[in-house]
PDB file of C-alpha atoms in Angstrom:
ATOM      1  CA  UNK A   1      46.978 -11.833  92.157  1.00 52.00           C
ATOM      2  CA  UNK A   2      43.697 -10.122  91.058  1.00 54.00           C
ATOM      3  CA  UNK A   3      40.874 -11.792  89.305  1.00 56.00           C
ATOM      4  CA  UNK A   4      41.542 -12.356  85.511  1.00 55.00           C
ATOM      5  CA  UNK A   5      39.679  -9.633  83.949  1.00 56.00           C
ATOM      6  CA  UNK A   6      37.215 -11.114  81.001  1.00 51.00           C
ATOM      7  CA  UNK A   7      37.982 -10.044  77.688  1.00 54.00           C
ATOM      8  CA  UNK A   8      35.194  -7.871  76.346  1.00 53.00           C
ATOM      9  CA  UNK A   9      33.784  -9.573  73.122  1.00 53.00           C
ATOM     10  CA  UNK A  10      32.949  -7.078  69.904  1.00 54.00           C
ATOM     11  CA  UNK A  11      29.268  -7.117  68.931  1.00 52.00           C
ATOM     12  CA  UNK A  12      28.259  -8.780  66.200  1.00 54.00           C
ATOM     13  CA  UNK A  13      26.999  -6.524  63.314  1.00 50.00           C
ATOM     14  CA  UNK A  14      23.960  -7.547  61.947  1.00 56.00           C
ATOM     15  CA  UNK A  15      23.965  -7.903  58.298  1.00 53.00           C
ATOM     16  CA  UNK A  16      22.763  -5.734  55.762  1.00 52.00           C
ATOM     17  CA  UNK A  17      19.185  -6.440  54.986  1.00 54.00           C
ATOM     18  CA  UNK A  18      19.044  -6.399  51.172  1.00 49.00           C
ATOM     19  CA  UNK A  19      15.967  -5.142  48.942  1.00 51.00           C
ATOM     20  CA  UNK A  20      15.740  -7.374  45.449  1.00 49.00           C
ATOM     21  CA  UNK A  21      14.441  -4.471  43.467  1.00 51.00           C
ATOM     22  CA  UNK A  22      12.734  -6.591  39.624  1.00 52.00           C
ATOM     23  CA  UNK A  23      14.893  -5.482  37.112  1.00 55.00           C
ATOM     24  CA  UNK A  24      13.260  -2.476  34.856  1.00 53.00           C
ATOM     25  CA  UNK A  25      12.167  -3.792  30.536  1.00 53.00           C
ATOM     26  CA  UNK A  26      13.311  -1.762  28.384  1.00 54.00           C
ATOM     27  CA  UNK A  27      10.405   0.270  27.336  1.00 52.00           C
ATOM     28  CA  UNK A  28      10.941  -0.767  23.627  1.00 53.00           C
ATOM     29  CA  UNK A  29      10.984  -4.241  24.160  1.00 53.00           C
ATOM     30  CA  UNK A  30       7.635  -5.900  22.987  1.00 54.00           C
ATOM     31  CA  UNK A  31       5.603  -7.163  25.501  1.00 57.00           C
ATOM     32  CA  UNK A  32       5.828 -11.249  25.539  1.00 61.00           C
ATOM     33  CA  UNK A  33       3.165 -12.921  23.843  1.00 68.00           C
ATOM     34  CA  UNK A  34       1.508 -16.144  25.558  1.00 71.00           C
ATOM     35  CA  UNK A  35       1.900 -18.910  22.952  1.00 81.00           C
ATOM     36  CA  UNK A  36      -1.388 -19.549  21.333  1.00 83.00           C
ATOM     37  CA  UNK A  37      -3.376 -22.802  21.713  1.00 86.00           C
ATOM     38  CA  UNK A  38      -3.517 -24.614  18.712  1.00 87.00           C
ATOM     39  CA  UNK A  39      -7.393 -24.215  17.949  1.00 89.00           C
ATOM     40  CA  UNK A  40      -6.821 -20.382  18.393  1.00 90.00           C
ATOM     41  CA  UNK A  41      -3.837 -20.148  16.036  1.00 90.00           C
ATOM     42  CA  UNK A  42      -5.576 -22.586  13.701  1.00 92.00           C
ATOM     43  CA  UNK A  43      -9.263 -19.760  13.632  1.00 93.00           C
ATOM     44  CA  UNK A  44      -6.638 -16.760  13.283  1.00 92.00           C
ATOM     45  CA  UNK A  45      -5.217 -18.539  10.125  1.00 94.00           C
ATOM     46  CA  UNK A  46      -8.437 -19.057   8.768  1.00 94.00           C
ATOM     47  CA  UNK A  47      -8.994 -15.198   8.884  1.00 94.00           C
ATOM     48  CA  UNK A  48      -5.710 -14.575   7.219  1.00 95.00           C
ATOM     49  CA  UNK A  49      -6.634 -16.710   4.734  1.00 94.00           C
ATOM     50  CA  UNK A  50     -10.140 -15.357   4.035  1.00 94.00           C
ATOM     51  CA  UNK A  51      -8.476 -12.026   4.032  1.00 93.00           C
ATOM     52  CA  UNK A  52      -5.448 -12.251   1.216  1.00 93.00           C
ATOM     53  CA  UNK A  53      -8.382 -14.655  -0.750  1.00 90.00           C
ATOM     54  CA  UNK A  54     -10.837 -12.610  -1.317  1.00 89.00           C
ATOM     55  CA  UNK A  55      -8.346  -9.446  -1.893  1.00 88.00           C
ATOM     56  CA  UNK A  56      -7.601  -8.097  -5.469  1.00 84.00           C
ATOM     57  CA  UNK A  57      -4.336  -6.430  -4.045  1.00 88.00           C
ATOM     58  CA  UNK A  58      -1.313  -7.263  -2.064  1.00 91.00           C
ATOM     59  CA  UNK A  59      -2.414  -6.935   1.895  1.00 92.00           C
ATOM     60  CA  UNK A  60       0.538  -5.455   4.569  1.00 92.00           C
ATOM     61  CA  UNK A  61       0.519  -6.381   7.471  1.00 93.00           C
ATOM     62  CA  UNK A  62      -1.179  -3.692   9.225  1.00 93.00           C
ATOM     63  CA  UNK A  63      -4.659  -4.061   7.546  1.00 93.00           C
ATOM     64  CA  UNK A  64      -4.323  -7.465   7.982  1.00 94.00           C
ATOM     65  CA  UNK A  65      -3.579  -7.316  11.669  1.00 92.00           C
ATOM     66  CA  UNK A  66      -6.997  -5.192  12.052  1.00 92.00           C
ATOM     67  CA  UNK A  67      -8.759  -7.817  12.073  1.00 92.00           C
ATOM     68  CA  UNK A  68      -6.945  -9.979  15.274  1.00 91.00           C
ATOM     69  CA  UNK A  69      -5.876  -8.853  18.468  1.00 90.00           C
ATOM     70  CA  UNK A  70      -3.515  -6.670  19.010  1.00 89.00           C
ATOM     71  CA  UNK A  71      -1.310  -8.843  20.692  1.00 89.00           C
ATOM     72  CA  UNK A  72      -0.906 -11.585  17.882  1.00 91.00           C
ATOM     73  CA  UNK A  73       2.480 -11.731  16.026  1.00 93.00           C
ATOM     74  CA  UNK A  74       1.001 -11.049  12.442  1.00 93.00           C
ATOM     75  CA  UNK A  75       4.547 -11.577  10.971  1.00 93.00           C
ATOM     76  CA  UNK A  76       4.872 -15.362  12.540  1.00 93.00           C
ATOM     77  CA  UNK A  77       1.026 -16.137  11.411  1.00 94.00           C
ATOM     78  CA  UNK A  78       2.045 -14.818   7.725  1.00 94.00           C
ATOM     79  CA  UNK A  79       5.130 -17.025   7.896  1.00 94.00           C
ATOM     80  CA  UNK A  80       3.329 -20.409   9.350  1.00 94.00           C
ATOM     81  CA  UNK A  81       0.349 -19.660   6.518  1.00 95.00           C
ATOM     82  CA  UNK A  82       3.224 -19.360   3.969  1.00 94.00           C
ATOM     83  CA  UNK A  83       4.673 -22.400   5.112  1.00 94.00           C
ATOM     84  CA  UNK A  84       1.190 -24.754   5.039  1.00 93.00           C
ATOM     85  CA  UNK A  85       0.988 -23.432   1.129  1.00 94.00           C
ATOM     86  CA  UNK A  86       4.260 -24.494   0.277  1.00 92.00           C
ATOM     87  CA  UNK A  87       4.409 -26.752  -2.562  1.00 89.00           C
ATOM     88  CA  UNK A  88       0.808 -26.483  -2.873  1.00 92.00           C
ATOM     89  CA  UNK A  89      -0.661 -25.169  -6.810  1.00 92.00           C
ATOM     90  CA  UNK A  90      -1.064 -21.520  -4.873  1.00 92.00           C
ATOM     91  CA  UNK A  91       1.702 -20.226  -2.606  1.00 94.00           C
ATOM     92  CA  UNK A  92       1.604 -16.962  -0.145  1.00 94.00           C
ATOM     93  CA  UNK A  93       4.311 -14.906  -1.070  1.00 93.00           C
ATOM     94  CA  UNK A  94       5.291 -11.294  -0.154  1.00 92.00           C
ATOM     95  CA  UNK A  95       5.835  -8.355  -2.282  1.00 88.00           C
ATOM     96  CA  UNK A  96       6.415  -4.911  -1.923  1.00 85.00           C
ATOM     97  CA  UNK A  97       6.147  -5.285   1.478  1.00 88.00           C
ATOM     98  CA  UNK A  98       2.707  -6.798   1.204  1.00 92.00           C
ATOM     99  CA  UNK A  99       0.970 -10.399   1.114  1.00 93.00           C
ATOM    100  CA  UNK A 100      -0.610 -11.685  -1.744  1.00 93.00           C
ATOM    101  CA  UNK A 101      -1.577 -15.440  -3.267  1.00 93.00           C
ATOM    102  CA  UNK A 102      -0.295 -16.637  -6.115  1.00 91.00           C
ATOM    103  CA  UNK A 103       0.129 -19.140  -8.250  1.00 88.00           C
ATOM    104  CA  UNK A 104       3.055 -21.810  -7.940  1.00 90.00           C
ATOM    105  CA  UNK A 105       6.302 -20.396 -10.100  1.00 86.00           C
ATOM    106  CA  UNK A 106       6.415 -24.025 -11.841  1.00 88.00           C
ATOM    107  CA  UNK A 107       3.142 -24.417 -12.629  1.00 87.00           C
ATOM    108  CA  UNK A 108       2.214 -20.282 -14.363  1.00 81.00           C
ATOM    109  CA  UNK A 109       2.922 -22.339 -18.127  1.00 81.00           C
ATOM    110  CA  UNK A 110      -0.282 -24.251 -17.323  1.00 83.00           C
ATOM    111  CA  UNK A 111      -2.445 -20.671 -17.011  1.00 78.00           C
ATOM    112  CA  UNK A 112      -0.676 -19.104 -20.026  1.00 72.00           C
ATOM    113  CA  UNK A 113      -3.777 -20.080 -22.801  1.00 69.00           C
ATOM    114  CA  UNK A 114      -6.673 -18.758 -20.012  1.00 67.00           C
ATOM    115  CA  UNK A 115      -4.389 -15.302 -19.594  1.00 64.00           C
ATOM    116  CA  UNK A 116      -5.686 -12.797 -20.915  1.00 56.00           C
ATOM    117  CA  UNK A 117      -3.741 -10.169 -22.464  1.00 56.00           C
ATOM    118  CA  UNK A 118      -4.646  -6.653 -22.680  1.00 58.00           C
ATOM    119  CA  UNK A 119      -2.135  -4.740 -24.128  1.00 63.00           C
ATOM    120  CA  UNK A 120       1.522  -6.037 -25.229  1.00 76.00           C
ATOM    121  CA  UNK A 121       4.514  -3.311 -24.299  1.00 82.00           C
ATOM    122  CA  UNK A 122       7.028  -2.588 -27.607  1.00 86.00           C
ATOM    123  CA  UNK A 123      10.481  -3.340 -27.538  1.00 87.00           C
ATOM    124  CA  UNK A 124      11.214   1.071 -27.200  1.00 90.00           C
ATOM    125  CA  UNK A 125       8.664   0.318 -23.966  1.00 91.00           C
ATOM    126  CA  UNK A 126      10.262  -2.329 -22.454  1.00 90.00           C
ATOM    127  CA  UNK A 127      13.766  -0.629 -22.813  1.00 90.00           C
ATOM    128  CA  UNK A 128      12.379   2.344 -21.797  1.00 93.00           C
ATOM    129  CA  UNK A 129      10.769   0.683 -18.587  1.00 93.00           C
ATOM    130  CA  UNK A 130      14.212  -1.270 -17.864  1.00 91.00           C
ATOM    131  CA  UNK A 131      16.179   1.881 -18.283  1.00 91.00           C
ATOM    132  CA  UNK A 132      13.998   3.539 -15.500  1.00 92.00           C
ATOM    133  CA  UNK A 133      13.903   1.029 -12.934  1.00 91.00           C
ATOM    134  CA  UNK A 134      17.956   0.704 -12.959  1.00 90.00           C
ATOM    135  CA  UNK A 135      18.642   4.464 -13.173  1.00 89.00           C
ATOM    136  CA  UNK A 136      16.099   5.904 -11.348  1.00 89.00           C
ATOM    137  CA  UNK A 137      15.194   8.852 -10.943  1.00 91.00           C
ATOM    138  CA  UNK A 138      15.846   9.470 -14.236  1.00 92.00           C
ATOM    139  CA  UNK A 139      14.729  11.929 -17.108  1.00 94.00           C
ATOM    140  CA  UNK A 140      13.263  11.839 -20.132  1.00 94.00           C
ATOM    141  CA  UNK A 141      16.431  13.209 -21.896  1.00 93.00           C
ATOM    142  CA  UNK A 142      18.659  10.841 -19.901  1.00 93.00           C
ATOM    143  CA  UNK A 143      16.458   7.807 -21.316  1.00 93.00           C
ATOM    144  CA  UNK A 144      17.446   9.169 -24.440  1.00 93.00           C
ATOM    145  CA  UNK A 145      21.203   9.461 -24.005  1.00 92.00           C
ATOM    146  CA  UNK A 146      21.243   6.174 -22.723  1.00 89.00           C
ATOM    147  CA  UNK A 147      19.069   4.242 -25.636  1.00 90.00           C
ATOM    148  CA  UNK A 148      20.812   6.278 -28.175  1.00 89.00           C
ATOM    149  CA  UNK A 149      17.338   7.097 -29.696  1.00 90.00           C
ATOM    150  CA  UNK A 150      14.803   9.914 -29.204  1.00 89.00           C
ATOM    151  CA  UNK A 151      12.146   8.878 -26.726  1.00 86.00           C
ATOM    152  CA  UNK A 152       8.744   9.280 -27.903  1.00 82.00           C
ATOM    153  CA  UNK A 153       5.993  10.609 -25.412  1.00 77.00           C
ATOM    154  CA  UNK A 154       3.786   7.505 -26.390  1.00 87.00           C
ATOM    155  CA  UNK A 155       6.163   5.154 -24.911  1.00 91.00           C
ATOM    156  CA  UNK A 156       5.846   6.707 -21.546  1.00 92.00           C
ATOM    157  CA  UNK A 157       2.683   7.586 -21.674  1.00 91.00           C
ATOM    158  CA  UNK A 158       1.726   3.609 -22.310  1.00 91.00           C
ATOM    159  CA  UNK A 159       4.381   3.095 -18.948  1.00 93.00           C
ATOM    160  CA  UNK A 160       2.074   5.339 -17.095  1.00 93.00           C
ATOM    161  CA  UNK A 161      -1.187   3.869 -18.465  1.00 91.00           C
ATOM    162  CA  UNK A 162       0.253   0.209 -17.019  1.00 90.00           C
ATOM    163  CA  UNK A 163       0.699   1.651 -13.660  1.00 91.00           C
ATOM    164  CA  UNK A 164       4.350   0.198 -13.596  1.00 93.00           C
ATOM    165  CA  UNK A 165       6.275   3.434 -13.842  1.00 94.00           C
ATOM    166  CA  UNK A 166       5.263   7.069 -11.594  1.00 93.00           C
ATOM    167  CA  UNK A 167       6.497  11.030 -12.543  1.00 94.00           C
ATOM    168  CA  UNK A 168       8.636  11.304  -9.115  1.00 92.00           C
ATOM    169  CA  UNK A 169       9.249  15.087  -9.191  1.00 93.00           C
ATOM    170  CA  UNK A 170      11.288  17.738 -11.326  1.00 94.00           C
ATOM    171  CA  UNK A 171      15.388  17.560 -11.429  1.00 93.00           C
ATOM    172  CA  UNK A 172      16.504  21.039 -10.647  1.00 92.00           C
ATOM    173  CA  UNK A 173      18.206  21.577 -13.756  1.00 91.00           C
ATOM    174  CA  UNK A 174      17.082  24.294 -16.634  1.00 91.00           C
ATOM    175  CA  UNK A 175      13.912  23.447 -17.558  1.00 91.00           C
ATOM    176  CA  UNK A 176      12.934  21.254 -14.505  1.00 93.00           C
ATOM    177  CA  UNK A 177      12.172  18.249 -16.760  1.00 94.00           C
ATOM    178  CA  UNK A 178       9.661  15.950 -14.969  1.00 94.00           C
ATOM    179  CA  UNK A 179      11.917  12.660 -13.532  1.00 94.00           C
ATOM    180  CA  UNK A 180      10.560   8.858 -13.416  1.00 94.00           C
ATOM    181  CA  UNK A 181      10.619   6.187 -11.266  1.00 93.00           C
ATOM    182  CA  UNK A 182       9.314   2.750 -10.908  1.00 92.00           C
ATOM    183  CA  UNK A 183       5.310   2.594  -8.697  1.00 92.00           C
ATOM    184  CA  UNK A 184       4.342  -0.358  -6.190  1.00 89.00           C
ATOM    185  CA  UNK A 185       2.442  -2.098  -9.158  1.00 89.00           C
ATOM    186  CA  UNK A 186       5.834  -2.295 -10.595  1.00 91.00           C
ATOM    187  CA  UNK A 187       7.078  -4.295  -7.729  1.00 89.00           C
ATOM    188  CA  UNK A 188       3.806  -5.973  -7.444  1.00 86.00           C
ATOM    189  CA  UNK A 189       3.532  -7.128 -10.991  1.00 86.00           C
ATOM    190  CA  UNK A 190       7.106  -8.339 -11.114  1.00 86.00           C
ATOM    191  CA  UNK A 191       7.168 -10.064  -8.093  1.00 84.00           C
ATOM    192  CA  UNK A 192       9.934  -8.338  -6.558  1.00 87.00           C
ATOM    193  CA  UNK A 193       9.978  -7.318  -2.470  1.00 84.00           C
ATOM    194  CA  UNK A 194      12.033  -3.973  -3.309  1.00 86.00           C
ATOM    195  CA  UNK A 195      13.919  -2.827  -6.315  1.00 86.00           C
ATOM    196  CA  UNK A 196      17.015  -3.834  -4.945  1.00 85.00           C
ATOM    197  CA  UNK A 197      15.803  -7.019  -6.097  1.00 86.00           C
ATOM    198  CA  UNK A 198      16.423  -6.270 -10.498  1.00 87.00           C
ATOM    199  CA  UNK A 199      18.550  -9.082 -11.473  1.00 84.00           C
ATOM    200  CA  UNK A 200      22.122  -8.449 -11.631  1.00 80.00           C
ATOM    201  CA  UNK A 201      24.578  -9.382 -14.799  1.00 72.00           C
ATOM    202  CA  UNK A 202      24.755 -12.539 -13.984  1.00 76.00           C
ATOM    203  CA  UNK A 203      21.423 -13.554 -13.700  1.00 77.00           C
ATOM    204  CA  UNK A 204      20.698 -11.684 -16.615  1.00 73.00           C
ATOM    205  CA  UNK A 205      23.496 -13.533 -18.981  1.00 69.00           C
ATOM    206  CA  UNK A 206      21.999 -16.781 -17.155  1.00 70.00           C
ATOM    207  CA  UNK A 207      18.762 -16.296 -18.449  1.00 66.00           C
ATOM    208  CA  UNK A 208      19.819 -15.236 -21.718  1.00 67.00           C
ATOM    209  CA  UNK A 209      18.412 -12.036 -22.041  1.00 64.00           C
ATOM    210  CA  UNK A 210      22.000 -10.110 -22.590  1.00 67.00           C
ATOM    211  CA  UNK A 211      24.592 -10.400 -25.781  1.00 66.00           C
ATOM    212  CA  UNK A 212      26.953 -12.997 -25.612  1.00 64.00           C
ATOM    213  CA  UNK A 213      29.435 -10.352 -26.887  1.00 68.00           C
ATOM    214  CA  UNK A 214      29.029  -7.287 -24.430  1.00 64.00           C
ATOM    215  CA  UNK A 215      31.617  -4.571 -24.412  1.00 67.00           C
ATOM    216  CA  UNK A 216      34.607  -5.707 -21.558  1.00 70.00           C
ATOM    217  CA  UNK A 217      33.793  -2.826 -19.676  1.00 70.00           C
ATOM    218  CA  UNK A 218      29.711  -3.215 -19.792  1.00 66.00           C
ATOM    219  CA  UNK A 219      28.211  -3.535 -16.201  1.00 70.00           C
ATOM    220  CA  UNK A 220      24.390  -3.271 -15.050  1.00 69.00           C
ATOM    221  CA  UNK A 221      23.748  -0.504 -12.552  1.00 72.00           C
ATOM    222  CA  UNK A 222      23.266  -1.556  -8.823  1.00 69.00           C
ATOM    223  CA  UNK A 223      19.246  -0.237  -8.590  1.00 71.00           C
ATOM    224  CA  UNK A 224      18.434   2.183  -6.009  1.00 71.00           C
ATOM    225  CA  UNK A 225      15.568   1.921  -3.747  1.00 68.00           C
ATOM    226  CA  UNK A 226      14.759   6.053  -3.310  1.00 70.00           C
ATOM    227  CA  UNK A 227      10.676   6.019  -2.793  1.00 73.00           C
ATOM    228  CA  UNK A 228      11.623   9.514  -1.542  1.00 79.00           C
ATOM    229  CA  UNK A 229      12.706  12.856  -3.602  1.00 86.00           C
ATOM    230  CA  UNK A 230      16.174  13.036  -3.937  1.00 86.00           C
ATOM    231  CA  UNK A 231      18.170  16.367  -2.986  1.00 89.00           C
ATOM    232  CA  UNK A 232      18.578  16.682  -7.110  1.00 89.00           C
ATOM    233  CA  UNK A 233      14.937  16.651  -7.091  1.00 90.00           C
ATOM    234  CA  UNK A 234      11.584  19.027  -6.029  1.00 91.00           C
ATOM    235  CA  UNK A 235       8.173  18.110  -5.616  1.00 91.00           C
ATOM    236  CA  UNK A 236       5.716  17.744  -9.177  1.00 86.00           C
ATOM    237  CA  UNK A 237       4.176  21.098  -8.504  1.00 76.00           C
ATOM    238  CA  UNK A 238       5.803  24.222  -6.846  1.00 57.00           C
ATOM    239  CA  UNK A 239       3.864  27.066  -5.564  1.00 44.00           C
ATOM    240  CA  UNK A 240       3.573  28.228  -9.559  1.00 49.00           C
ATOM    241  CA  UNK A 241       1.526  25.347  -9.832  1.00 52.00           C
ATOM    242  CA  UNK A 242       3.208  23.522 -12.467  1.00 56.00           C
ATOM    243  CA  UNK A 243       1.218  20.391 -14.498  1.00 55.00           C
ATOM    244  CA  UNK A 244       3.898  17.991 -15.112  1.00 54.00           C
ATOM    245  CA  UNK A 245       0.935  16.597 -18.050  1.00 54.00           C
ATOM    246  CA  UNK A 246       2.401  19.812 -19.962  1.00 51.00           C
ATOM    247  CA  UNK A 247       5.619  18.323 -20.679  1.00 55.00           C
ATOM    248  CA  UNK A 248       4.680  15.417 -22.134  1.00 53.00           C
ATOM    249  CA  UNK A 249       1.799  17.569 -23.969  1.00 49.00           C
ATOM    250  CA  UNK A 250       5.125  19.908 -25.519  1.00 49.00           C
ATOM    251  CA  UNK A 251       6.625  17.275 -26.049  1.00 49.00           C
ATOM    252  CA  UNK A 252       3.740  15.795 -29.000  1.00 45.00           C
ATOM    253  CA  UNK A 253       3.293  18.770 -30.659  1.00 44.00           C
ATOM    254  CA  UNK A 254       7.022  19.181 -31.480  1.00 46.00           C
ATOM    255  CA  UNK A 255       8.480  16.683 -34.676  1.00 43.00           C
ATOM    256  CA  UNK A 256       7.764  13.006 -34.980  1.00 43.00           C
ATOM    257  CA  UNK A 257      10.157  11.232 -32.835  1.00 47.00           C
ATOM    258  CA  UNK A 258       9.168   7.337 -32.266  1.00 50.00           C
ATOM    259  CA  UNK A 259       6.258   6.065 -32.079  1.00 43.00           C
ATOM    260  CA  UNK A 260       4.813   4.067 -29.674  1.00 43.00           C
ATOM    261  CA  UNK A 261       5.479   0.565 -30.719  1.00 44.00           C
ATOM    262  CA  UNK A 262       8.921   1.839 -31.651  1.00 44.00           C
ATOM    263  CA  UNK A 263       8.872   1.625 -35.198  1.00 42.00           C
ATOM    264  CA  UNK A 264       9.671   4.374 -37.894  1.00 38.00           C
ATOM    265  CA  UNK A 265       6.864   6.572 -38.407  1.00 40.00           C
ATOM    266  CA  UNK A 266       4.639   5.865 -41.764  1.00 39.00           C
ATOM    267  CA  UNK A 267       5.291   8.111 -44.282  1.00 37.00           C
TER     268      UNK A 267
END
């Protein structure tokens, strides 16, 4: 018998050697922000605070993030400010997009006899202003259909004088009339973050400011939020170089219509 022949072994294959490549951010994703030490979040407060203060407008959150770094969360220091004037006499609050101070909801009856009032709206006004902020953009000739009464120029012209309501653009209909639509200072003065805010029918029959006996079929229209023109709509002035002031101009010099305050005119 020959020798016993050795079995030849396999060599052994080395394993793979393996690269961890650090998964890639998303290139939108905010850098992370290093929490901030008390004391420092308590000094960047303190600026906030000085800021919306001393302001006679609503601050957004841009202008007031020029003044700390760029890397602070403006949003979360609005929020924590907000939250230390809770149930305090003044509260932050935000409207229109914007920050302002203001004075506790529950407590405005106590500033009522220091307000002062410089001009009070008429009831053809205030219909006039509610009619525009739920069916905007809107005409003056729409206004009309939907009051059931000629609209004097006065009335808007005392809407425009407030700041509350803005001439958007013209409908492209014959005659381009001029259409309107509620400003910022509407927003501002009302409190409201966006339009879509308007109460609805049921807040409105809550706080009693609707007929107990409305039509069955009577509804308030869901409020649009359109800042921009809508495809119905061009800009105020074409390349003719319209004055949008000339329709509301026309409009005075033709018959007696309303007056401002909405009463018959003296005879």
């Amino acid at each position: 018998m020959g020798e016993p022949r050795l079995k030849r072994s396999e060599p052994e294959l080395e394993a793979p050697h393996l690269t961890v490549v650090p998964e890639a951010r998303d290139a939108t994703e905010p850098p992370s922000r290093a929490p901030l030490r008390p004391e420092e979040q308590a000094q960047k407060l303190r600026v906030l605070e000085a800021l919306l203060f001393a302001a006679s407008e609503p601050l957004d959150e841009r202008t007031l993030g020029g003044h700390l770094d760029s890397s602070d969360d403006v949003a979360a220091l609005l929020g924590a400010l907000a939250r230390t004037y809770s149930g305090r006499g003044v509260n932050l609050v935000r409207v229109a997009g914007k920050w302002q101070f203001r004075t506790a909801d529950d407590l405005s009856h106590l500033l009522e006899k220091y307000a002062v009032e410089e001009r009070r709206l008429s009831k053809a006004a205030l219909e006039t202003l509610s009619i525009i902020a739920y069916h905007q953009p809107v005409t003056r000739a729409e206004i009309e259909e939907i009051r059931g009464v000629q609209c004097s120029p006065g009335t808007l012209d005392a809407l425009l004088e407030t700041g509350w309501i803005r001439m958007r653009g013209r409908r492209r209909a014959p005659g381009r009339p001029v259409t309107y639509g509620t400003s910022e200072g509407f927003l501002t003065h009302f409190g409201f973050e966006s339009i879509k805010d308007l109460p609805g029918l049921a807040e409105l029959k809550g706080a009693g400011l609707l007929d107990s006996n409305l039509p069955p079929d009577f509804a308030v229209p869901d409020p649009r939020d359109v800042a921009a023109l809508t495809p119905d709509e061009d800009p105020l002035e074409d390349e003719a170089g319209e004055d949008p002031q000339l329709d509301l101009l026309a409009d005075a010099e033709g018959p007696d219509k309303e007056t401002p305050e909405g009463d018959p005119p003296a005879g």
